[in-house]
CSV table of C-alpha atoms in Angstrom, one decimal:
chain,number,residue,atom,x,y,z
Y,1086,MET,CA,0.0,0.0,0.0
Y,1087,SER,CA,1.4,3.4,-1.0
Y,1088,ASN,CA,1.4,6.5,1.2
Y,1089,GLU,CA,0.0,8.7,-1.6
Y,1090,THR,CA,-1.3,12.1,-0.6
Y,1091,PHE,CA,-3.8,14.2,-2.5
Y,1092,ASN,CA,-4.2,17.7,-3.7
Y,1093,VAL,CA,-7.7,18.6,-2.3
Y,1094,ALA,CA,-10.1,21.5,-2.8
Y,1095,VAL,CA,-13.1,22.4,-0.7
Y,1096,VAL,CA,-15.6,24.6,-2.5
Y,1097,GLY,CA,-17.9,26.5,-0.2
Y,1098,SER,CA,-15.3,26.2,2.6
Y,1099,THR,CA,-16.8,29.2,4.6
Y,1100,GLY,CA,-20.3,27.7,4.7
Y,1101,ALA,CA,-21.8,25.5,7.4
Y,1102,VAL,CA,-21.2,22.3,5.5
Y,1103,GLY,CA,-17.8,23.4,4.3
Y,1104,GLU,CA,-16.7,24.1,7.9
Y,1105,GLN,CA,-17.7,20.5,8.9
Y,1106,ILE,CA,-15.9,19.1,5.9
Y,1107,LEU,CA,-12.7,20.9,7.0
Y,1108,ARG,CA,-13.1,19.7,10.6
Y,1109,LEU,CA,-13.6,16.1,9.4
Y,1110,LEU,CA,-10.6,16.1,7.0
Y,1111,GLU,CA,-8.5,17.4,9.9
Y,1112,GLU,CA,-9.8,15.0,12.6
Y,1113,ARG,CA,-9.6,12.0,10.4
Y,1114,ASN,CA,-6.1,12.9,9.1
Y,1115,PHE,CA,-7.1,12.7,5.5
Y,1116,PRO,CA,-4.0,12.2,3.3
Y,1117,ILE,CA,-3.6,15.8,2.1
Y,1118,LYS,CA,-0.6,17.1,0.1
Y,1119,THR,CA,-2.1,20.5,-0.6
Y,1120,LEU,CA,-5.4,22.0,0.4
Y,1121,LYS,CA,-7.2,24.8,-1.5
Y,1122,LEU,CA,-10.1,26.6,0.2
Y,1123,LEU,CA,-12.5,28.1,-2.4
Y,1124,SER,CA,-15.6,30.2,-2.1
Y,1125,SER,CA,-17.5,33.0,-3.7
Y,1126,ALA,CA,-15.8,36.4,-4.4
Y,1127,ARG,CA,-17.6,37.7,-1.3
Y,1128,SER,CA,-15.8,35.4,1.1
Y,1129,ALA,CA,-12.4,35.3,-0.8
Y,1130,GLY,CA,-9.6,36.8,1.3
Y,1131,SER,CA,-10.8,35.5,4.6
Y,1132,LYS,CA,-8.6,33.0,6.5
Y,1133,LEU,CA,-9.5,29.6,7.9
Y,1134,LYS,CA,-7.4,27.4,10.2
Y,1135,PHE,CA,-6.5,23.9,9.2
Y,1136,LYS,CA,-4.1,21.9,11.4
Y,1137,GLY,CA,-3.0,25.0,13.1
Y,1138,GLN,CA,-2.2,26.8,9.8
Y,1139,ASP,CA,-4.0,29.8,8.4
Y,1140,ILE,CA,-5.2,29.2,4.8
Y,1141,THR,CA,-6.5,32.1,2.7
Y,1142,VAL,CA,-9.8,31.4,1.0
Y,1143,GLU,CA,-9.6,32.0,-2.7
Y,1144,GLU,CA,-12.4,32.8,-5.2
Y,1145,ALA,CA,-13.5,29.6,-7.0
Y,1146,LYS,CA,-12.7,29.8,-10.7
Y,1147,PRO,CA,-12.1,27.2,-13.4
Y,1148,GLU,CA,-8.3,27.5,-13.2
Y,1149,SER,CA,-8.5,26.9,-9.4
Y,1150,PHE,CA,-8.7,23.2,-10.1
Y,1151,GLU,CA,-5.4,22.9,-11.9
Y,1152,GLY,CA,-3.6,20.0,-10.2
Y,1153,VAL,CA,-6.5,19.3,-7.8
Y,1154,GLN,CA,-7.2,15.5,-7.5
Y,1155,ILE,CA,-10.3,15.6,-5.2
Y,1156,ALA,CA,-12.7,18.5,-4.8
Y,1157,LEU,CA,-15.6,18.6,-2.3
Y,1158,PHE,CA,-18.4,21.0,-3.4
Y,1159,SER,CA,-20.9,22.5,-1.1
Y,1160,ALA,CA,-21.5,26.0,-2.4
Y,1161,GLY,CA,-24.9,25.7,-4.0
Y,1162,GLY,CA,-26.2,24.1,-7.2
Y,1163,ASP,CA,-25.4,27.0,-9.5
Y,1164,VAL,CA,-21.8,27.0,-8.5
Y,1165,SER,CA,-21.6,23.2,-9.0
Y,1166,LYS,CA,-23.2,23.4,-12.4
Y,1167,ALA,CA,-20.7,26.1,-13.5
Y,1168,LEU,CA,-17.5,24.7,-12.0
Y,1169,VAL,CA,-17.8,20.9,-11.7
Y,1170,PRO,CA,-17.5,20.5,-15.5
Y,1171,GLU,CA,-14.4,22.8,-15.5
Y,1172,ALA,CA,-12.8,20.8,-12.6
Y,1173,ILE,CA,-13.5,17.5,-14.4
Y,1174,LYS,CA,-11.8,18.8,-17.6
Y,1175,ARG,CA,-8.7,19.3,-15.4
Y,1176,GLY,CA,-8.8,15.8,-14.1
Y,1177,THR,CA,-10.4,16.4,-10.7
Y,1178,VAL,CA,-12.8,13.9,-9.1
Y,1179,CYS,CA,-15.7,16.0,-7.8
Y,1180,ILE,CA,-17.9,15.0,-4.8
Y,1181,ASP,CA,-20.9,17.3,-5.1
Y,1182,ASN,CA,-23.1,18.1,-2.1
Y,1183,THR,CA,-25.8,19.9,-4.1
Y,1184,SER,CA,-28.8,18.7,-6.2
Y,1185,ALA,CA,-27.1,19.7,-9.5
Y,1186,PHE,CA,-26.1,16.1,-10.5
Y,1187,ARG,CA,-28.1,13.8,-8.3
Y,1188,MET,CA,-30.5,12.7,-10.9
Y,1189,ASP,CA,-28.0,12.8,-13.8
Y,1190,PRO,CA,-28.0,9.2,-15.0
Y,1191,THR,CA,-24.3,9.3,-15.6
Y,1192,ALA,CA,-23.5,10.4,-12.0
Y,1193,PRO,CA,-23.5,7.9,-9.2
Y,1194,LEU,CA,-25.7,9.0,-6.2
Y,1195,VAL,CA,-23.9,7.5,-3.2
Y,1196,VAL,CA,-24.4,6.6,0.5
Y,1197,PRO,CA,-21.4,4.4,1.3
Y,1198,GLU,CA,-23.4,2.2,3.7
Y,1199,VAL,CA,-25.8,1.5,0.8
Y,1200,ASN,CA,-24.1,1.5,-2.6
Y,1201,GLU,CA,-20.4,2.1,-2.1
Y,1202,GLU,CA,-19.6,0.1,-5.3
Y,1203,LYS,CA,-21.2,2.9,-7.4
Y,1204,ILE,CA,-18.4,5.3,-6.4
Y,1205,PHE,CA,-16.1,3.9,-9.0
Y,1206,GLU,CA,-18.6,4.2,-11.9
Y,1207,HIS,CA,-18.2,7.9,-12.0
Y,1208,ASN,CA,-17.3,10.1,-15.0
Y,1209,GLY,CA,-15.7,12.8,-12.8
Y,1210,VAL,CA,-18.6,13.6,-10.4
Y,1211,ILE,CA,-20.1,11.7,-7.5
Y,1212,ALA,CA,-23.3,13.1,-6.1
Y,1213,ASN,CA,-24.1,13.4,-2.4
Y,1214,PRO,CA,-27.8,12.8,-1.8
Y,1215,ASN,CA,-30.2,15.0,0.0
Y,1216,CYS,CA,-29.7,15.0,3.8
Y,1217,SER,CA,-33.1,13.6,4.6
Y,1218,THR,CA,-32.7,10.9,2.0
Y,1219,ILE,CA,-29.3,9.8,3.3
Y,1220,GLN,CA,-30.4,8.9,6.8
Y,1221,MET,CA,-33.5,7.1,5.6
Y,1222,VAL,CA,-31.8,4.8,3.1
Y,1223,ALA,CA,-28.9,4.1,5.4
Y,1224,ALA,CA,-31.4,2.7,7.9
Y,1225,LEU,CA,-33.5,0.9,5.3
Y,1226,LYS,CA,-30.6,-0.8,3.4
Y,1227,PRO,CA,-30.2,-3.8,5.8
Y,1228,LEU,CA,-33.9,-4.4,5.6
Y,1229,GLN,CA,-34.0,-4.2,1.8
Y,1230,ASP,CA,-31.2,-6.8,1.6
Y,1231,ARG,CA,-33.1,-9.2,3.9
Y,1232,TYR,CA,-36.7,-8.7,3.0
Y,1233,GLY,CA,-37.0,-6.3,0.1
Y,1234,LEU,CA,-38.9,-3.0,0.2
Y,1235,LYS,CA,-42.3,-2.3,-1.3
Y,1236,ARG,CA,-43.6,1.0,0.0
Y,1237,ILE,CA,-42.2,3.8,2.1
Y,1238,ILE,CA,-44.2,6.6,3.7
Y,1239,VAL,CA,-42.0,9.2,5.4
Y,1240,SER,CA,-42.8,12.4,7.3
Y,1241,THR,CA,-39.7,14.5,8.1
Y,1242,TYR,CA,-39.1,17.0,10.9
Y,1243,GLN,CA,-36.2,19.0,9.6
Y,1244,ALA,CA,-33.8,21.3,11.4
Y,1245,VAL,CA,-33.4,24.9,10.3
Y,1246,SER,CA,-29.7,24.5,9.7
Y,1247,GLY,CA,-30.8,22.7,6.5
Y,1248,SER,CA,-31.6,26.3,5.2
Y,1249,GLY,CA,-28.3,27.7,6.3
Y,1250,ALA,CA,-26.9,30.2,8.8
Y,1251,LYS,CA,-29.6,32.8,8.1
Y,1252,ALA,CA,-32.3,30.4,9.1
Y,1253,ILE,CA,-30.5,29.5,12.4
Y,1254,ALA,CA,-30.2,33.2,13.1
Y,1255,GLU,CA,-33.9,33.7,12.3
Y,1256,LEU,CA,-35.0,30.9,14.7
Y,1257,ASN,CA,-32.9,32.4,17.5
Y,1258,ARG,CA,-34.0,36.0,16.8
Y,1259,GLN,CA,-37.7,35.0,16.7
Y,1260,THR,CA,-37.5,32.9,19.9
Y,1261,LYS,CA,-36.0,35.9,21.8
Y,1262,ALA,CA,-38.6,38.2,20.3
Y,1263,ILE,CA,-41.5,36.0,21.4
Y,1264,VAL,CA,-40.1,35.6,24.9
Y,1265,ASN,CA,-39.7,39.4,25.1
Y,1266,GLY,CA,-43.2,40.1,23.7
Y,1267,GLU,CA,-41.8,41.7,20.6
Y,1268,PRO,CA,-42.9,41.3,16.9
Y,1269,VAL,CA,-41.5,38.2,15.1
Y,1270,ASN,CA,-41.0,39.6,11.6
Y,1271,PRO,CA,-40.1,36.5,9.6
Y,1272,ASP,CA,-37.9,37.1,6.6
Y,1273,VAL,CA,-36.1,33.8,5.7
Y,1274,LEU,CA,-38.3,30.7,5.9
Y,1275,PRO,CA,-39.8,28.7,4.4
Y,1276,VAL,CA,-38.0,29.7,1.2
Y,1277,SER,CA,-35.9,32.8,1.0
Y,1278,SER,CA,-36.7,33.5,-2.7
Y,1279,LEU,CA,-40.4,33.3,-2.3
Y,1280,PRO,CA,-42.5,36.3,-1.2
Y,1281,VAL,CA,-44.5,34.8,1.7
Y,1282,LYS,CA,-42.5,34.2,4.9
Y,1283,HIS,CA,-43.7,32.2,8.0
Y,1284,GLN,CA,-42.7,32.2,11.6
Y,1285,ILE,CA,-40.5,29.2,12.5
Y,1286,ALA,CA,-40.2,29.7,16.3
Y,1287,TYR,CA,-42.8,27.7,18.2
Y,1288,ASN,CA,-44.2,26.5,14.8
Y,1289,ALA,CA,-44.0,23.8,12.2
Y,1290,ILE,CA,-43.9,24.7,8.5
Y,1291,PRO,CA,-45.0,22.0,6.0
Y,1292,GLN,CA,-43.0,23.4,3.2
Y,1293,ILE,CA,-39.3,22.8,2.4
Y,1294,ASP,CA,-38.3,24.2,-1.0
Y,1295,LYS,CA,-40.8,25.3,-3.7
Y,1296,PHE,CA,-44.0,23.5,-4.7
Y,1297,MET,CA,-44.2,21.6,-7.9
Y,1298,ASP,CA,-47.2,21.1,-10.2
Y,1299,ASN,CA,-48.1,17.8,-8.5
Y,1300,GLY,CA,-48.6,19.4,-5.1
Y,1301,PHE,CA,-45.3,18.0,-3.6
Y,1302,THR,CA,-42.3,20.2,-2.8
Y,1303,TYR,CA,-38.9,19.8,-4.5
Y,1304,GLU,CA,-37.6,18.4,-1.2
Y,1305,GLU,CA,-40.3,15.8,-1.1
Y,1306,MET,CA,-39.7,14.7,-4.7
Y,1307,LYS,CA,-35.9,14.6,-4.0
Y,1308,MET,CA,-36.7,11.9,-1.3
Y,1309,VAL,CA,-38.9,10.0,-3.8
Y,1310,ASN,CA,-36.6,10.0,-6.7
Y,1311,GLU,CA,-33.3,9.7,-4.9
Y,1312,THR,CA,-34.5,6.8,-2.8
Y,1313,LYS,CA,-35.3,4.8,-5.9
Y,1314,LYS,CA,-32.0,5.6,-7.5
Y,1315,ILE,CA,-29.8,4.8,-4.5
Y,1316,MET,CA,-31.7,1.6,-3.6
Y,1317,GLY,CA,-31.5,0.6,-7.3
Y,1318,ASP,CA,-35.2,-0.2,-7.5
Y,1319,GLU,CA,-37.7,1.9,-9.4
Y,1320,SER,CA,-40.6,-0.2,-8.2
Y,1321,ILE,CA,-40.3,1.0,-4.5
Y,1322,GLN,CA,-43.3,3.2,-3.8
Y,1323,VAL,CA,-42.2,6.3,-1.9
Y,1324,THR,CA,-44.3,9.2,-0.7
Y,1325,ALA,CA,-43.0,12.1,1.5
Y,1326,THR,CA,-44.1,15.1,3.5
Y,1327,CYS,CA,-41.3,17.4,4.6
Y,1328,VAL,CA,-41.7,19.8,7.5
Y,1329,ARG,CA,-39.4,22.4,8.9
Y,1330,ILE,CA,-39.4,22.6,12.7
Y,1331,PRO,CA,-37.7,24.8,15.3
Y,1332,VAL,CA,-34.7,22.6,15.9
Y,1333,VAL,CA,-31.1,23.8,15.0
Y,1334,TYR,CA,-29.3,20.6,14.2
Y,1335,GLY,CA,-30.6,17.1,13.4
Y,1336,HIS,CA,-33.4,15.9,11.1
Y,1337,SER,CA,-36.0,13.5,12.5
Y,1338,GLU,CA,-38.1,11.2,10.4
Y,1339,SER,CA,-41.2,9.0,11.0
Y,1340,VAL,CA,-40.9,6.2,8.5
Y,1341,TYR,CA,-43.5,3.5,7.7
Y,1342,VAL,CA,-42.2,0.8,5.5
Y,1343,GLU,CA,-43.9,-2.2,3.9
Y,1344,LEU,CA,-41.3,-4.9,3.5
Y,1345,GLY,CA,-41.3,-7.5,0.7
Y,1346,SER,CA,-42.1,-10.3,3.1
Y,1347,GLU,CA,-43.2,-10.9,6.7
Y,1348,TYR,CA,-40.5,-10.3,9.2
Y,1349,ASP,CA,-39.3,-11.0,12.8
Y,1350,LEU,CA,-39.1,-7.8,14.8
Y,1351,GLN,CA,-36.1,-9.1,16.8
Y,1352,GLU,CA,-34.3,-9.9,13.6
Y,1353,VAL,CA,-35.0,-6.4,12.3
Y,1354,ARG,CA,-33.5,-5.0,15.4
Y,1355,SER,CA,-30.4,-7.3,15.1
Y,1356,LEU,CA,-29.9,-6.3,11.4
Y,1357,LEU,CA,-29.9,-2.6,12.3
Y,1358,GLU,CA,-27.7,-3.1,15.3
Y,1359,ASN,CA,-25.1,-4.8,13.1
Y,1360,ALA,CA,-25.4,-2.4,10.2
Y,1361,PRO,CA,-22.5,0.1,9.5
Y,1362,GLY,CA,-23.1,3.6,10.6
Y,1363,ILE,CA,-26.4,2.8,12.5
Y,1364,THR,CA,-26.9,3.1,16.2
Y,1365,VAL,CA,-30.2,1.6,17.6
Y,1366,VAL,CA,-31.7,3.5,20.5
Y,1367,ASP,CA,-34.9,1.6,21.2
Y,1368,ASP,CA,-35.9,1.1,24.8
Y,1369,PRO,CA,-39.4,2.4,25.4
Y,1370,ALA,CA,-39.6,1.2,29.0
Y,1371,ASN,CA,-36.8,3.6,29.8
Y,1372,GLN,CA,-38.0,6.3,27.4
Y,1373,ALA,CA,-34.9,5.8,25.2
Y,1374,TYR,CA,-35.3,6.7,21.6
Y,1375,PRO,CA,-33.4,8.9,19.1
Y,1376,LEU,CA,-33.4,12.6,19.7
Y,1377,ALA,CA,-32.1,15.4,17.6
Y,1378,THR,CA,-30.2,16.8,20.6
Y,1379,ASP,CA,-28.4,13.5,21.1
Y,1380,ALA,CA,-27.6,13.1,17.3
Y,1381,ALA,CA,-26.2,16.6,16.9
Y,1382,GLY,CA,-22.4,16.4,16.4
Y,1383,LYS,CA,-22.4,12.7,15.7
Y,1384,ASN,CA,-21.7,10.9,12.4
Y,1385,ASP,CA,-24.1,7.9,12.9
Y,1386,VAL,CA,-27.8,7.5,11.9
Y,1387,PHE,CA,-29.9,6.7,15.0
Y,1388,VAL,CA,-32.9,4.4,14.8
Y,1389,GLY,CA,-35.6,3.6,17.3
Y,1390,ARG,CA,-39.4,3.3,18.0
Y,1391,LEU,CA,-39.3,0.0,16.1
Y,1392,ARG,CA,-42.8,-1.5,16.1
Y,1393,ARG,CA,-45.0,-3.6,14.0
Y,1394,ASP,CA,-47.9,-2.1,12.0
Y,1395,LEU,CA,-51.2,-3.1,13.6
Y,1396,ASP,CA,-52.8,-4.2,10.4
Y,1397,SER,CA,-50.1,-5.2,7.8
Y,1398,PRO,CA,-47.9,-8.2,8.5
Y,1399,THR,CA,-45.2,-6.6,6.4
Y,1400,GLY,CA,-45.6,-3.1,7.9
Y,1401,LEU,CA,-42.9,-1.6,10.1
Y,1402,ASN,CA,-42.8,1.8,11.9
Y,1403,MET,CA,-39.5,3.4,12.8
Y,1404,TRP,CA,-38.0,6.8,13.9
Y,1405,ILE,CA,-34.8,7.9,12.3
Y,1406,VAL,CA,-32.6,10.8,13.4
Y,1407,SER,CA,-29.3,12.1,12.2
Y,1408,ASP,CA,-27.2,15.3,12.1
Y,1409,ASN,CA,-28.1,16.8,8.8
Y,1410,LEU,CA,-24.8,18.7,8.4
Y,1411,LEU,CA,-22.7,15.5,9.2
Y,1412,LYS,CA,-24.1,12.2,7.9
Y,1413,GLY,CA,-26.6,14.3,5.9
Y,1414,ALA,CA,-23.8,16.2,4.1
Y,1415,ALA,CA,-20.2,16.7,5.2
Y,1416,TRP,CA,-19.5,13.2,6.7
Y,1417,ASN,CA,-21.1,11.4,3.7
Y,1418,ALA,CA,-18.9,13.4,1.4
Y,1419,VAL,CA,-15.7,12.8,3.4
Y,1420,GLN,CA,-16.5,9.1,3.6
Y,1421,ILE,CA,-16.7,9.0,-0.2
Y,1422,ALA,CA,-13.3,10.8,-0.4
Y,1423,GLU,CA,-11.8,8.4,2.0
Y,1424,ILE,CA,-12.9,5.4,-0.1
Y,1425,ILE,CA,-11.5,7.0,-3.3
Y,1426,ALA,CA,-8.2,7.7,-1.5
Y,1427,ALA,CA,-8.0,4.2,0.0
Y,1428,ARG,CA,-8.6,2.6,-3.4
Y,1429,SER,CA,-5.9,4.8,-5.0
Y,1430,GLN,CA,-3.4,4.0,-2.2
Y,1431,GLN,CA,-4.0,0.2,-2.8
Y,1432,ALA,CA,-3.3,0.5,-6.5
């Protein structure tokens, strides 16, 4: 095995996900030869610390990728659409954390616990799925392998950090305003580009992203389409309702799944306990179940409230929680980069 090191770029390095990517690369001692921190022109010139060194953030341009072997993108879909093709031209493998390439049939959509083998089918770009999709499919994969999946009904309870730093600030500001008896004045959520804004503090907003003609939001349709692609089975029936709630970090999901055959509940628990990246927290007698506050800052997907459906012999209910900035974004991307580096070092 070689000790090869890699020229790495992080695009969107000053954002919430970019910060987590940098922290993970440092903590996990990723084999880096050179590190470029790239961002919009607005953030260029600022400095970020990596392993005790100050690194100046540069504006992301096509020529920024000269000599870069691995680039992790989390700067928004428009940036990825513009710069990923330019990076690929220069020989860079791109791990993209936006929706730009997820449904591109030539781009693998990867959750390492589910379909790691797809990583090496890339043509220069590997797509990171949507945060709410990642945690659900990671938990469902061991059940698919054992029983098959027929139908998934998911309702999400998603943290405001999924909408960025401005949404976190809005939640904090509104909460203080309510406590102090002051006006709330929403101006970010549910969707910053749409005219109507709703209070998020002490509320639940059943809209994440814009609505489509079919009545579902883009976020809901991401879960539908991405699940089928990642699981490699277009016949799985998926329906989703995505809700923003006043939690800062950690998406929660209520998932009802109809398996392909009858099942033993204890075997289901055992399959999940032995699955990579999954932690089972399921002890109702002691009120132990996954909580967003416990999942925040951790890389795993947490599963609990495992119980049989009362009417269907193949129906299973579960509660799935994960840190949306980690497994839902940064950690999934860094996992992919680690797998690429390990394969290259074995060559």
